[in-house]
Amino acid sequence: ASHIGRNLCIEILEYFDRIGFTRRDGNTRYVRTEKKNIFSR
């Protein structure tokens, strides 16, 4: 277990969505595999 709370987990996941590391589709998140989407801003 990670020992971090639900709210912090949600904030981290939303941050990953904003920077393009993950993509949210409904209640599912996908890690983007395209390097240009992960490392570019």
mmCIF file with all atom_site columns, C-alpha atoms in Angstrom:
data_model
loop_
_atom_site.group_PDB
_atom_site.id
_atom_site.type_symbol
_atom_site.label_atom_id
_atom_site.label_alt_id
_atom_site.label_comp_id
_atom_site.label_asym_id
_atom_site.label_entity_id
_atom_site.label_seq_id
_atom_site.pdbx_PDB_ins_code
_atom_site.Cartn_x
_atom_site.Cartn_y
_atom_site.Cartn_z
_atom_site.occupancy
_atom_site.B_iso_or_equiv
_atom_site.pdbx_formal_charge
_atom_site.auth_seq_id
_atom_site.auth_comp_id
_atom_site.auth_asym_id
_atom_site.auth_atom_id
_atom_site.pdbx_PDB_model_num
ATOM 1  C CA . ALA A 1 1  ? 0.000   0.000  0.000   1.00 0.00 ? 1  ALA A CA 1
ATOM 2  C CA . SER A 1 2  ? 1.161   3.521  -0.729  1.00 0.00 ? 2  SER A CA 1
ATOM 3  C CA . HIS A 1 3  ? -0.119  5.039  2.538   1.00 0.00 ? 3  HIS A CA 1
ATOM 4  C CA . ILE A 1 4  ? -1.352  8.197  0.817   1.00 0.00 ? 4  ILE A CA 1
ATOM 5  C CA . GLY A 1 5  ? -4.920  9.402  0.985   1.00 0.00 ? 5  GLY A CA 1
ATOM 6  C CA . ARG A 1 6  ? -7.593  9.283  -1.683  1.00 0.00 ? 6  ARG A CA 1
ATOM 7  C CA . ASN A 1 7  ? -7.624  13.057 -2.209  1.00 0.00 ? 7  ASN A CA 1
ATOM 8  C CA . LEU A 1 8  ? -3.875  13.184 -2.798  1.00 0.00 ? 8  LEU A CA 1
ATOM 9  C CA . CYS A 1 9  ? -4.132  10.283 -5.257  1.00 0.00 ? 9  CYS A CA 1
ATOM 10 C CA . ILE A 1 10 ? -6.810  12.134 -7.207  1.00 0.00 ? 10 ILE A CA 1
ATOM 11 C CA . GLU A 1 11 ? -4.711  15.314 -7.281  1.00 0.00 ? 11 GLU A CA 1
ATOM 12 C CA . ILE A 1 12 ? -1.714  13.381 -8.599  1.00 0.00 ? 12 ILE A CA 1
ATOM 13 C CA . LEU A 1 13 ? -3.788  11.657 -11.293 1.00 0.00 ? 13 LEU A CA 1
ATOM 14 C CA . GLU A 1 14 ? -5.331  14.972 -12.372 1.00 0.00 ? 14 GLU A CA 1
ATOM 15 C CA . TYR A 1 15 ? -1.857  16.503 -12.565 1.00 0.00 ? 15 TYR A CA 1
ATOM 16 C CA . PHE A 1 16 ? -0.702  13.629 -14.788 1.00 0.00 ? 16 PHE A CA 1
ATOM 17 C CA . ASP A 1 17 ? -3.739  14.278 -17.019 1.00 0.00 ? 17 ASP A CA 1
ATOM 18 C CA . ARG A 1 18 ? -2.878  17.986 -17.278 1.00 0.00 ? 18 ARG A CA 1
ATOM 19 C CA . ILE A 1 19 ? 0.741   17.426 -18.247 1.00 0.00 ? 19 ILE A CA 1
ATOM 20 C CA . GLY A 1 20 ? -0.177  14.707 -20.723 1.00 0.00 ? 20 GLY A CA 1
ATOM 21 C CA . PHE A 1 21 ? 1.381   11.729 -18.937 1.00 0.00 ? 21 PHE A CA 1
ATOM 22 C CA . THR A 1 22 ? -2.038  10.063 -18.688 1.00 0.00 ? 22 THR A CA 1
ATOM 23 C CA . ARG A 1 23 ? -5.289  10.387 -20.593 1.00 0.00 ? 23 ARG A CA 1
ATOM 24 C CA . ARG A 1 24 ? -8.643  10.062 -18.876 1.00 0.00 ? 24 ARG A CA 1
ATOM 25 C CA . ASP A 1 25 ? -11.532 8.377  -20.680 1.00 0.00 ? 25 ASP A CA 1
ATOM 26 C CA . GLY A 1 26 ? -14.570 8.269  -18.402 1.00 0.00 ? 26 GLY A CA 1
ATOM 27 C CA . ASN A 1 27 ? -13.487 6.519  -15.221 1.00 0.00 ? 27 ASN A CA 1
ATOM 28 C CA . THR A 1 28 ? -10.416 4.979  -16.832 1.00 0.00 ? 28 THR A CA 1
ATOM 29 C CA . ARG A 1 29 ? -6.947  6.462  -17.238 1.00 0.00 ? 29 ARG A CA 1
ATOM 30 C CA . TYR A 1 30 ? -4.388  5.391  -19.807 1.00 0.00 ? 30 TYR A CA 1
ATOM 31 C CA . VAL A 1 31 ? -0.666  6.083  -19.718 1.00 0.00 ? 31 VAL A CA 1
ATOM 32 C CA . ARG A 1 32 ? 0.326   7.786  -22.933 1.00 0.00 ? 32 ARG A CA 1
ATOM 33 C CA . THR A 1 33 ? 3.062   5.877  -24.652 1.00 0.00 ? 33 THR A CA 1
ATOM 34 C CA . GLU A 1 34 ? 4.006   8.488  -27.227 1.00 0.00 ? 34 GLU A CA 1
ATOM 35 C CA . LYS A 1 35 ? 7.244   10.084 -26.041 1.00 0.00 ? 35 LYS A CA 1
ATOM 36 C CA . LYS A 1 36 ? 6.316   13.426 -27.572 1.00 0.00 ? 36 LYS A CA 1
ATOM 37 C CA . ASN A 1 37 ? 3.227   13.582 -25.323 1.00 0.00 ? 37 ASN A CA 1
ATOM 38 C CA . ILE A 1 38 ? 5.036   12.553 -22.160 1.00 0.00 ? 38 ILE A CA 1
ATOM 39 C CA . PHE A 1 39 ? 8.064   14.827 -22.279 1.00 0.00 ? 39 PHE A CA 1
ATOM 40 C CA . SER A 1 40 ? 6.794   17.900 -24.119 1.00 0.00 ? 40 SER A CA 1
ATOM 41 C CA . ARG A 1 41 ? 4.824   20.714 -22.577 1.00 0.00 ? 41 ARG A CA 1
#
